[in-house]
mmCIF file of C-alpha atoms and ligand atoms in Angstrom:
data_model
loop_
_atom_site.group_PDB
_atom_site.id
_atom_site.type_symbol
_atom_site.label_atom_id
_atom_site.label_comp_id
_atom_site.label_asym_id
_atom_site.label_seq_id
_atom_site.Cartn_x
_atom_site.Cartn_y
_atom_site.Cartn_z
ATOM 1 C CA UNK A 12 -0.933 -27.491 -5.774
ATOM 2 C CA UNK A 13 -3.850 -26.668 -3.632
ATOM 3 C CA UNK A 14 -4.961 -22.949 -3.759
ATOM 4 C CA UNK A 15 -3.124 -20.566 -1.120
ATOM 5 C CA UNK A 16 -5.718 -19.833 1.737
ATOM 6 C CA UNK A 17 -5.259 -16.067 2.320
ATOM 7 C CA UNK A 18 -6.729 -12.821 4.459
ATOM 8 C CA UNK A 19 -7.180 -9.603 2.537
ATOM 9 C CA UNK A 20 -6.762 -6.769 5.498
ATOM 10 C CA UNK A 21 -7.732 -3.682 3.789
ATOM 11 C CA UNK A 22 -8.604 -0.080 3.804
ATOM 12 C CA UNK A 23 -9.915 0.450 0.032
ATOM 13 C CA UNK A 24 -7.988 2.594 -1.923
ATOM 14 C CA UNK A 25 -8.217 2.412 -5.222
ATOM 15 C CA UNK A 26 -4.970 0.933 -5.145
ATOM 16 C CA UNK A 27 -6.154 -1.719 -2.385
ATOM 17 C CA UNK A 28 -9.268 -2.269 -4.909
ATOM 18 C CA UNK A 29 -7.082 -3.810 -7.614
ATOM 19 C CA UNK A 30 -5.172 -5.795 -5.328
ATOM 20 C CA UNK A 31 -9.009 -7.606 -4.010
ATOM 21 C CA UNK A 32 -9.348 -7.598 -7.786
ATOM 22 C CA UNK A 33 -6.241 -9.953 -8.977
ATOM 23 C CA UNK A 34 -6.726 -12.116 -5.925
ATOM 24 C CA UNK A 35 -10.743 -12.652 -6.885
ATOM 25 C CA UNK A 36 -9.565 -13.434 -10.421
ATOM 26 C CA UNK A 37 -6.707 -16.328 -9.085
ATOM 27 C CA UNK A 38 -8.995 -18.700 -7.716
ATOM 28 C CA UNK A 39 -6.850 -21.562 -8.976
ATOM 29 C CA UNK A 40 -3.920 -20.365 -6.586
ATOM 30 C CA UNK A 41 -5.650 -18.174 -3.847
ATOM 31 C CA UNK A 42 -8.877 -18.919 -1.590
ATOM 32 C CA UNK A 43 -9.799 -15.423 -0.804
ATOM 33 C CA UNK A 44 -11.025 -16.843 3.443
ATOM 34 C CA UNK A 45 -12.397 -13.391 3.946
ATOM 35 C CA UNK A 46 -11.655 -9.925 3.728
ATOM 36 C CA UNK A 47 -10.790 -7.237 6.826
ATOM 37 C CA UNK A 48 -11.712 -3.629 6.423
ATOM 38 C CA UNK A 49 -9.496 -1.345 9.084
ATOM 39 C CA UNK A 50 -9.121 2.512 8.798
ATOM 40 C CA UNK A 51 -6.481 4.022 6.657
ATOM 41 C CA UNK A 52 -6.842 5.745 3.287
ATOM 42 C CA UNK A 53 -10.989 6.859 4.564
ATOM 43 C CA UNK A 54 -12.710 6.221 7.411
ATOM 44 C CA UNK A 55 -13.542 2.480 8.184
ATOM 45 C CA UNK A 56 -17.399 3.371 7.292
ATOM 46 C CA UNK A 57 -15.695 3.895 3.915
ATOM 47 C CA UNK A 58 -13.445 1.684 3.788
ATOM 48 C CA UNK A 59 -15.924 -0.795 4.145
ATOM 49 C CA UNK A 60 -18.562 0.698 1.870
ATOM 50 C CA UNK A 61 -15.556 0.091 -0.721
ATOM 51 C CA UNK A 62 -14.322 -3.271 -0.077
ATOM 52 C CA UNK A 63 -18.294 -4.182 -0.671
ATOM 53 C CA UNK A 64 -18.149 -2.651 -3.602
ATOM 54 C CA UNK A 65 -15.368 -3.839 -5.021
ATOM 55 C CA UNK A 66 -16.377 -7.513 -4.544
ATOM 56 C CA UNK A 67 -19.685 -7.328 -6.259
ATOM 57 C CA UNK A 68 -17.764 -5.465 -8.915
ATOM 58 C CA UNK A 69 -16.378 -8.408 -9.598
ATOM 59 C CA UNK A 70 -19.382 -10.431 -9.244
ATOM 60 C CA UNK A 71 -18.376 -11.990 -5.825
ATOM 61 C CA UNK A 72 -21.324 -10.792 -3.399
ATOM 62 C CA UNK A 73 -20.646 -13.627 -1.578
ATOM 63 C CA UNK A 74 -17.349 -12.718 -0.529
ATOM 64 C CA UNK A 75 -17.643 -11.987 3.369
ATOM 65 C CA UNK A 76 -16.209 -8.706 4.179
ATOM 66 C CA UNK A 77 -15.766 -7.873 7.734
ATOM 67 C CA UNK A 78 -15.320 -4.343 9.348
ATOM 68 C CA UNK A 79 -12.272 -4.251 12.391
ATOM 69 C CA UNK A 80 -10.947 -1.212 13.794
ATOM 70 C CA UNK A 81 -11.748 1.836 13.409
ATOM 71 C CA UNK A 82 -9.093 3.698 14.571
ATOM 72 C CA UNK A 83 -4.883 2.988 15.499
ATOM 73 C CA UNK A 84 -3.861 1.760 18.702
ATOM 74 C CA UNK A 85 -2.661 4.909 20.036
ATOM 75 C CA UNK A 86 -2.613 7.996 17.379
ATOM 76 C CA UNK A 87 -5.633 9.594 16.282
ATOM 77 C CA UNK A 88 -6.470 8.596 12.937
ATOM 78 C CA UNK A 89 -4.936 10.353 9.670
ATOM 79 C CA UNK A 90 -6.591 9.644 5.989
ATOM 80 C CA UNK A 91 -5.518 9.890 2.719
ATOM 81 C CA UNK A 92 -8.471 11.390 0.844
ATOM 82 C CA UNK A 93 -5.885 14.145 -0.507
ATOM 83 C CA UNK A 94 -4.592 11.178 -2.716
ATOM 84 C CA UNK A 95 -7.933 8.809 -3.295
ATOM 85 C CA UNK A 96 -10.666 11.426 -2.925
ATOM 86 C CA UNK A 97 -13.384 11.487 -0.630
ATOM 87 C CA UNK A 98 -15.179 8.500 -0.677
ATOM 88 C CA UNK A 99 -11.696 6.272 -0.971
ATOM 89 C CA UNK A 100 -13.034 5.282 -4.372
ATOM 90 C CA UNK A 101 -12.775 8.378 -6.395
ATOM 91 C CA UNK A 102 -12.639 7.296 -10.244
ATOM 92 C CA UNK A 103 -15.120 5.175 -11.701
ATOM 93 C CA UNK A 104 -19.226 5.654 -11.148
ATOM 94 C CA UNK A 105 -19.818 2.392 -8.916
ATOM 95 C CA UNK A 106 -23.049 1.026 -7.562
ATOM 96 C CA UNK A 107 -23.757 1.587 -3.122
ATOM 97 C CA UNK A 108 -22.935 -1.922 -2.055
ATOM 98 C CA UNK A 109 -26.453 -4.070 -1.916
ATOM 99 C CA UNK A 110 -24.268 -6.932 0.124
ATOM 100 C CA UNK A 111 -24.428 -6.747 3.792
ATOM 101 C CA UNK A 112 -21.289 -6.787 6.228
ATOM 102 C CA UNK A 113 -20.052 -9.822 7.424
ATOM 103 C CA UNK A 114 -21.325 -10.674 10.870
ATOM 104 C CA UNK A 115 -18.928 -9.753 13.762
ATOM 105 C CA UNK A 116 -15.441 -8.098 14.394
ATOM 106 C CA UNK A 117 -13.099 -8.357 11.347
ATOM 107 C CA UNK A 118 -10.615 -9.115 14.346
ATOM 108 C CA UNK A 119 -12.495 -11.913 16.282
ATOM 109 C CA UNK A 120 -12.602 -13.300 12.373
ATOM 110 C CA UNK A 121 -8.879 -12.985 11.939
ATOM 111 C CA UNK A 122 -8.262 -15.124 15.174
ATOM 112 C CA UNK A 123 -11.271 -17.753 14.354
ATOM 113 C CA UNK A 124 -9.725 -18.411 11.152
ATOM 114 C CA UNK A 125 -6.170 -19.178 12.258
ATOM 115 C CA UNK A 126 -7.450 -20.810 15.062
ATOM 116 C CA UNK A 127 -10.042 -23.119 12.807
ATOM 117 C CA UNK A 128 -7.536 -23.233 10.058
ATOM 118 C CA UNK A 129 -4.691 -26.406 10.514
ATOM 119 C CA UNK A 130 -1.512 -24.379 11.725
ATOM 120 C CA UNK A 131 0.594 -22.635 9.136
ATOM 121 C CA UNK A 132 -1.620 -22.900 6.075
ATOM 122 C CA UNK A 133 -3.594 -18.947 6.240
ATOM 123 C CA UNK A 134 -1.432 -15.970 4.513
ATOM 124 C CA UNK A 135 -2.291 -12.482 5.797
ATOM 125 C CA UNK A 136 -1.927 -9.965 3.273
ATOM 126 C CA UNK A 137 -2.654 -6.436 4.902
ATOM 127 C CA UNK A 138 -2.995 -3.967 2.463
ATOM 128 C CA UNK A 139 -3.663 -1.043 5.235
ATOM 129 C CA UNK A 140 -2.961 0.026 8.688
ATOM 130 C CA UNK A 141 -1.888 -3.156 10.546
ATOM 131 C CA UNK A 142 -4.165 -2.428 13.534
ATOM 132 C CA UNK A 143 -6.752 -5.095 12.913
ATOM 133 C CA UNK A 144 -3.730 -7.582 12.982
ATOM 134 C CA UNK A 145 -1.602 -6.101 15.862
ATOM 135 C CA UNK A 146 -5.414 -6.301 18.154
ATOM 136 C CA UNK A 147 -5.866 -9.804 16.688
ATOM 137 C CA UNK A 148 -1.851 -11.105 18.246
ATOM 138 C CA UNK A 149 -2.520 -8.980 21.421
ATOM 139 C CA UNK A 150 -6.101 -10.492 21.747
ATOM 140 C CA UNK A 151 -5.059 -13.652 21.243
ATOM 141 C CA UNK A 152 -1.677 -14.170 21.492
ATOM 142 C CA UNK A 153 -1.566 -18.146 20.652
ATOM 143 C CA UNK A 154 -2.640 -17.001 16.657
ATOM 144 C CA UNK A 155 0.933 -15.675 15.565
ATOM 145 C CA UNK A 156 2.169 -19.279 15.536
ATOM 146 C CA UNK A 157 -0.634 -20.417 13.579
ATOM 147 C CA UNK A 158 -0.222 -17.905 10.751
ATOM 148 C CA UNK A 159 2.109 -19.122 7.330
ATOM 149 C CA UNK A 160 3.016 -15.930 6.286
ATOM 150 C CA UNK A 161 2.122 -12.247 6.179
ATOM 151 C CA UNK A 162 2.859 -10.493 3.090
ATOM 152 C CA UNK A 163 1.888 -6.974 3.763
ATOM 153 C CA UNK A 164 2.568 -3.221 1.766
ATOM 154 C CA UNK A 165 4.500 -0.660 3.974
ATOM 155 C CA UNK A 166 7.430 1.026 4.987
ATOM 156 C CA UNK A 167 10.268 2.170 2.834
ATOM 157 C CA UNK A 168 14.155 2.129 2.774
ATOM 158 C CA UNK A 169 15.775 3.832 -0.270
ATOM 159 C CA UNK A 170 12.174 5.987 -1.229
ATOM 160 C CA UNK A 171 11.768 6.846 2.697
ATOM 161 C CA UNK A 172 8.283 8.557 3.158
ATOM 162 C CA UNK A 173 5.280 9.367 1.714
ATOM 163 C CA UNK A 174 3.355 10.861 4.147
ATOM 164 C CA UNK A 175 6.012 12.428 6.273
ATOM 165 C CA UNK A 176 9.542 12.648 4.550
ATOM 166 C CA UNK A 177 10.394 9.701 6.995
ATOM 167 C CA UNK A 178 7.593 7.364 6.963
ATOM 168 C CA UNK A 179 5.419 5.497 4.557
ATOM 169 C CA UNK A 180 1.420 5.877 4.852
ATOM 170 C CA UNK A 181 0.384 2.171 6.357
ATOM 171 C CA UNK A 182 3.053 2.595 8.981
ATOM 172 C CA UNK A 183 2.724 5.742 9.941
ATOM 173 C CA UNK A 184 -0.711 5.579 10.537
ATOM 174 C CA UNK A 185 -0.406 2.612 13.349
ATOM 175 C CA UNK A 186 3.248 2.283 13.808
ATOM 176 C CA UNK A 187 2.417 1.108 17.531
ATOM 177 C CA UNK A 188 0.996 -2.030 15.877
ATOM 178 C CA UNK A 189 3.599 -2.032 13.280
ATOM 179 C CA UNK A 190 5.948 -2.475 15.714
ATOM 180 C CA UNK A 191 3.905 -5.670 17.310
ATOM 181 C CA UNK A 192 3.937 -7.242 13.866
ATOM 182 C CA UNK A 193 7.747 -6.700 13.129
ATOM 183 C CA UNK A 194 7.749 -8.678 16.475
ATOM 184 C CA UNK A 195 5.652 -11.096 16.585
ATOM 185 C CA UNK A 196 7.500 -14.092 15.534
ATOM 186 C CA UNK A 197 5.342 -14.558 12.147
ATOM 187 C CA UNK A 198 7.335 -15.051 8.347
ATOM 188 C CA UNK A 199 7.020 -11.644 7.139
ATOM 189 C CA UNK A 200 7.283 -10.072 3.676
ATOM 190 C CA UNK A 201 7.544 -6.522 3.184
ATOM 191 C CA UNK A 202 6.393 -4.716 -0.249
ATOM 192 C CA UNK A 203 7.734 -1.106 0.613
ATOM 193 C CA UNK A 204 7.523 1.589 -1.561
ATOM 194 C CA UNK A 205 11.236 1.153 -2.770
ATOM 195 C CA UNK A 206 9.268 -1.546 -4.838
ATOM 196 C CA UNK A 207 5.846 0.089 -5.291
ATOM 197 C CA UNK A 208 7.323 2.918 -6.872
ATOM 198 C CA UNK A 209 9.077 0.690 -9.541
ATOM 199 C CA UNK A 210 5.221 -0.782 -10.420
ATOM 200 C CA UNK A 211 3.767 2.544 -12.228
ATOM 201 C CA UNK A 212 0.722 3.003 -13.854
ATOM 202 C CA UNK A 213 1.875 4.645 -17.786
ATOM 203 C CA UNK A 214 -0.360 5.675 -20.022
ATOM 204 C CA UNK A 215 0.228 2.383 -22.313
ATOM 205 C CA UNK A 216 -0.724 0.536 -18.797
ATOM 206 C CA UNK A 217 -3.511 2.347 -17.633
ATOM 207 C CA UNK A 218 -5.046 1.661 -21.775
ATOM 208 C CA UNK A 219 -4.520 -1.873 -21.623
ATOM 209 C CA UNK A 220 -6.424 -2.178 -18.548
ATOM 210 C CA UNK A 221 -9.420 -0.185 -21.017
ATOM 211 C CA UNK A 222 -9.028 -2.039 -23.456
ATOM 212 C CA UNK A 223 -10.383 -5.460 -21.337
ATOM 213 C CA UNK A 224 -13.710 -3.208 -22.623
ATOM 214 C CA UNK A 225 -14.855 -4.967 -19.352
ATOM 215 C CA UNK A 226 -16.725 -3.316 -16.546
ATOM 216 C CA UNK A 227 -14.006 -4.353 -14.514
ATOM 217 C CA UNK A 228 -11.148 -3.124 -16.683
ATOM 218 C CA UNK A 229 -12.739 0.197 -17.398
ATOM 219 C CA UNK A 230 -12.819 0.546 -13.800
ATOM 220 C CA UNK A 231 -9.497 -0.152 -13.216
ATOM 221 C CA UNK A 232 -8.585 2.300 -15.884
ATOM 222 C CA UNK A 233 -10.910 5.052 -14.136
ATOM 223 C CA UNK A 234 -9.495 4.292 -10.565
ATOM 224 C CA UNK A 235 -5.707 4.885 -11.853
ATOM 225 C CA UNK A 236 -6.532 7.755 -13.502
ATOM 226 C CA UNK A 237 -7.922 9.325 -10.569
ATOM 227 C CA UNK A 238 -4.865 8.191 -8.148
ATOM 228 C CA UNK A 239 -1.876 8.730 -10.445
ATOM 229 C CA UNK A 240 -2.694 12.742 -10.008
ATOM 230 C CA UNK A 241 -1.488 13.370 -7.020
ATOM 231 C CA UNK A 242 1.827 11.059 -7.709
ATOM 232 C CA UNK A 243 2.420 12.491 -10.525
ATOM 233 C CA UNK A 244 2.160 15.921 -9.686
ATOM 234 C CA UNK A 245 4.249 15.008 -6.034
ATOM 235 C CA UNK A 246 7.491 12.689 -8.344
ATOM 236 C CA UNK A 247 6.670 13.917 -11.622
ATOM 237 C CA UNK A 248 6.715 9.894 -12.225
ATOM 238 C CA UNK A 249 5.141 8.640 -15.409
ATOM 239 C CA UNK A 250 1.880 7.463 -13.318
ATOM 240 C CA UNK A 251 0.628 6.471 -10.274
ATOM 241 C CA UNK A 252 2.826 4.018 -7.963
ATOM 242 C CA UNK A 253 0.695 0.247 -7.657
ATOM 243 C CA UNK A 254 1.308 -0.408 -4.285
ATOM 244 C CA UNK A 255 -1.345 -2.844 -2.826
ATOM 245 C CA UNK A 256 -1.738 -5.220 -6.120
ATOM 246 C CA UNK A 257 2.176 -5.627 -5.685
ATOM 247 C CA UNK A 258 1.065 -7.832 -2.361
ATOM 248 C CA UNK A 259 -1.179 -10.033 -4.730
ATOM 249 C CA UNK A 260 1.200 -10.444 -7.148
ATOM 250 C CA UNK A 261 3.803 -11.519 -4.808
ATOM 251 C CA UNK A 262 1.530 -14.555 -3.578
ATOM 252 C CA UNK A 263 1.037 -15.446 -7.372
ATOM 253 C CA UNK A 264 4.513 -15.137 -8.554
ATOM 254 C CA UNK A 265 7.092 -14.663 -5.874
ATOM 255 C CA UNK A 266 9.803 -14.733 -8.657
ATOM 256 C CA UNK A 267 8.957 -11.327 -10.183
ATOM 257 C CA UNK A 268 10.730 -9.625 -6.468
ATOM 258 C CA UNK A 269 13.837 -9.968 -5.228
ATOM 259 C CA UNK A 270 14.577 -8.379 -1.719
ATOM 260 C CA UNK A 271 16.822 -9.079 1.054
ATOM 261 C CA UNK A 272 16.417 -11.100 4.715
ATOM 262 C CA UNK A 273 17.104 -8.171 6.910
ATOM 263 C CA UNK A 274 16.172 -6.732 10.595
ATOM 264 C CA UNK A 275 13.275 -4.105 10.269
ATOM 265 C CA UNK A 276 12.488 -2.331 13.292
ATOM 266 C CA UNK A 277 9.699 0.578 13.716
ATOM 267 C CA UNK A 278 10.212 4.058 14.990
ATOM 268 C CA UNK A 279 7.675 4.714 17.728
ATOM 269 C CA UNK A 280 9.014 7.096 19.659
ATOM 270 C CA UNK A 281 10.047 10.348 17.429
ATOM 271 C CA UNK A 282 7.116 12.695 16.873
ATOM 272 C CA UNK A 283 9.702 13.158 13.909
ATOM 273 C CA UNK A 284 9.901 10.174 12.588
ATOM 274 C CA UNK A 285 7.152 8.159 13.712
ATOM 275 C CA UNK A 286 6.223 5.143 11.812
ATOM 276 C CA UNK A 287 10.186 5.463 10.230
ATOM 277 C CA UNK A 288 10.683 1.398 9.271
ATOM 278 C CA UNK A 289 14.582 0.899 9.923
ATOM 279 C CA UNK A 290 15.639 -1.208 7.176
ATOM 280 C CA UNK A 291 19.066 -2.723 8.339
ATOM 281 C CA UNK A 292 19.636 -3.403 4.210
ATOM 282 C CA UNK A 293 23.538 -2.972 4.531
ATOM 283 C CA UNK A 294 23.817 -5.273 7.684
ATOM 284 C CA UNK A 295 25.333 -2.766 9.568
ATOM 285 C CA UNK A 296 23.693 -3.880 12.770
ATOM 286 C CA UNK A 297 23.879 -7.150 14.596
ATOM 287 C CA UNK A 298 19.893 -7.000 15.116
ATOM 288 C CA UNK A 299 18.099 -10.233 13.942
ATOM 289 C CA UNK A 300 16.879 -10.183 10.856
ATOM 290 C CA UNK A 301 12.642 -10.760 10.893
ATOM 291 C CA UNK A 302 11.400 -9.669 7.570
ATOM 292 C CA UNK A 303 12.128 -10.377 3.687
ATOM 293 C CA UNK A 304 12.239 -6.413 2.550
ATOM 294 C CA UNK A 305 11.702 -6.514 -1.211
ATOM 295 C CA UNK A 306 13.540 -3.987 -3.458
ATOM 296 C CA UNK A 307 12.830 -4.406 -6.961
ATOM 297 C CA UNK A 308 10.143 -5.911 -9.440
ATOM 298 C CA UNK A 309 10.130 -7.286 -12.645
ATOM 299 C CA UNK A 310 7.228 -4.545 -13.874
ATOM 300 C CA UNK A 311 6.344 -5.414 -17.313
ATOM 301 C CA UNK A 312 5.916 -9.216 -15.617
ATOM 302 C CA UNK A 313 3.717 -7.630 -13.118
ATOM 303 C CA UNK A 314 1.764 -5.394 -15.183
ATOM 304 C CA UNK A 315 1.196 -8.330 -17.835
ATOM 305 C CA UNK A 316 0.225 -10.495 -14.904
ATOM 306 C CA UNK A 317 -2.407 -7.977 -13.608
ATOM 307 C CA UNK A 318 -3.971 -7.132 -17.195
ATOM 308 C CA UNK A 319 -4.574 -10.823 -18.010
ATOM 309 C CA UNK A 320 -6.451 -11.936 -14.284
ATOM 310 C CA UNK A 321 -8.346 -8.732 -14.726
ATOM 311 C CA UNK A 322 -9.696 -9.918 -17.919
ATOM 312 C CA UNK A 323 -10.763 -13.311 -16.456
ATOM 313 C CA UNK A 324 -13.539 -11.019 -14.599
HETATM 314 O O1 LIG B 412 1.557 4.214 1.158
HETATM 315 C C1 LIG B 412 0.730 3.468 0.292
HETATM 316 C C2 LIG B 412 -0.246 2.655 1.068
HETATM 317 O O2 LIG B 412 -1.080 3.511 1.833
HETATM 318 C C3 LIG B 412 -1.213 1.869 0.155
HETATM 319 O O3 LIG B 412 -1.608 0.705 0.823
HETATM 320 C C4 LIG B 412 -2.370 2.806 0.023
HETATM 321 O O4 LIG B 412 -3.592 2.123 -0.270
HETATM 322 C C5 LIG B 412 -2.434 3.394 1.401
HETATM 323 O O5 LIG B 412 -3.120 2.454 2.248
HETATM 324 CA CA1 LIG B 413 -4.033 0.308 1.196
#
């Protein structure tokens, strides 16, 4: 089985870092193409910074990282640093990236790939804000068709909001181009919170990634603890929610989710619910279904998945 050619899309995150992490350490089932830095959690300057740093983290320098957009199509941007500190990297003590950015817009990289690419064989697996993909489908519109699948983190049914009480942080951010994704035609895979929140960080977790003794797994360790705070103090959960490596995981082994085929439509609209994602998981609507919404995970699979790629680096 040839290795899965995938897009990282990305706004590093601690969260998002792990998730570049398990996907570096696959390279028998993914082919990391490249990886797209937008604006979410920091500012893309950050953002970028971090997906740099990530990569030579895990000895990957050559890894081309490309920086898209910098803002969302129509709102002015809102950051997390409240939840992953200032830099976007809060935890461990890592080095200023010595790699350089990729040449050219992490957009105009997007459409060259699917373009170059033979037709349905690149994943995209945004991690962020979903501006860099909504400008890359409005820029070119031909590249939709091209693309196999996008398996993406965002939105929320059951666990509605994290950011507002209605909406979940990568959607709310852009939900003008979440609504040109939902739309655009491509096989979609939603990882919403309703399943992020079942893939937490405990304290037995958060050692075994220690343990590894590794510079990586230390790392990991150090980046958890910093995140889970503000979870744990918001849910009183037993650690931090692990949204972004969920996407990874999913390309690796599909068979630890289970969701549901359903219509998923994007509030746009309501200053009170922007970025809402309308889940239609009962089927009460005759609206066409266009995503797979996931619900649940098999965590111990996921977590014992995660721990034994991060030890490969
Ligand atoms: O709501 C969680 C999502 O928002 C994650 O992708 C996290 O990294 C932030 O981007
Ligand atoms: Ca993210």
């Amino acid at each position: 089985m040839p290795a899965r050619k995938i897009i990282i899309d990305t706004d590093p995150g601690q969260d998002d870092a792990v998730a570049i992490l398990l996907a570096l350490a696959s390279p028998e089932e993914i082919d990391l193409l490249g990886i797209t830095t937008v604006a979410g959690n920091v500012p893309l300057a950050l953002t970028s910074r971090n997906a740099r740093m990530v990569c030579e983290l895990a000895g990957r320098p050559d890894v081309a990282v490309y920086a898209g957009c910098d803002r969302p199509l129509r709102h002015r941007l809102v950051t997390a640093e409240h939840v992953h500190g200032k830099t976007g990297l809060d935890g461990p003590d890592l080095p200023e990236p010595q790699m350089p950015l990729a040449d050219g817009h992490a957009v105009d990289f997007i459409i060259d790939t699917l373009r170059r690419q033979p037709a349905g064989t690149v994943t995209l697996c945004p991690l962020g804000p979903l501006t860099n993909i909504a400008t890359a489908f409005e820029k070119a519109p031909d590249v939709a068709a091209r693309v196999q699948e996008i398996v993406l983190m965002g939105g929320a049914y059951f666990e509605v909001g994290n950011i507002t009480p209605a909406a979940e942080f990568n959607i709310y951010v852009d939900p003008e181009a979440a609504d040109i994704v939902m739309k655009s035609g491509c096989d979609i895979t939603i990882v919403p919170l309703d399943v992020t929140h079942k893939a937490l960080v405990t304290q037995s977790r958060n050692d075994a990634f220690r343990a590894l003794g590794s510079p990586v797994g230390i790392a990991v360790a150090q980046m958890t603890d910093f995140f889970e705070r503000f979870d744990k103090e918001k849910y009183g959960s037993a650690g931090a929610p692990l949204h972004d490596p969920c996407v990874t995981a999913f390309v690796l082994r599909p068979d630890l989710f289970s969701g549901r085929h359903i219509n998923v439509e994007i509030e746009t609209g309501s200053p009170l619910t922007r970025g809402m994602t309308v889940a239609d998981w009962w089927g009460v609507t005759d609206r066409s279904p266009n995503a797979t919404f996931l619900g649940d995970v098999e965590a111990d699979g996921l977590f014992a998945l995660l721990t034994e790629r991060l030890a490969r680096l």
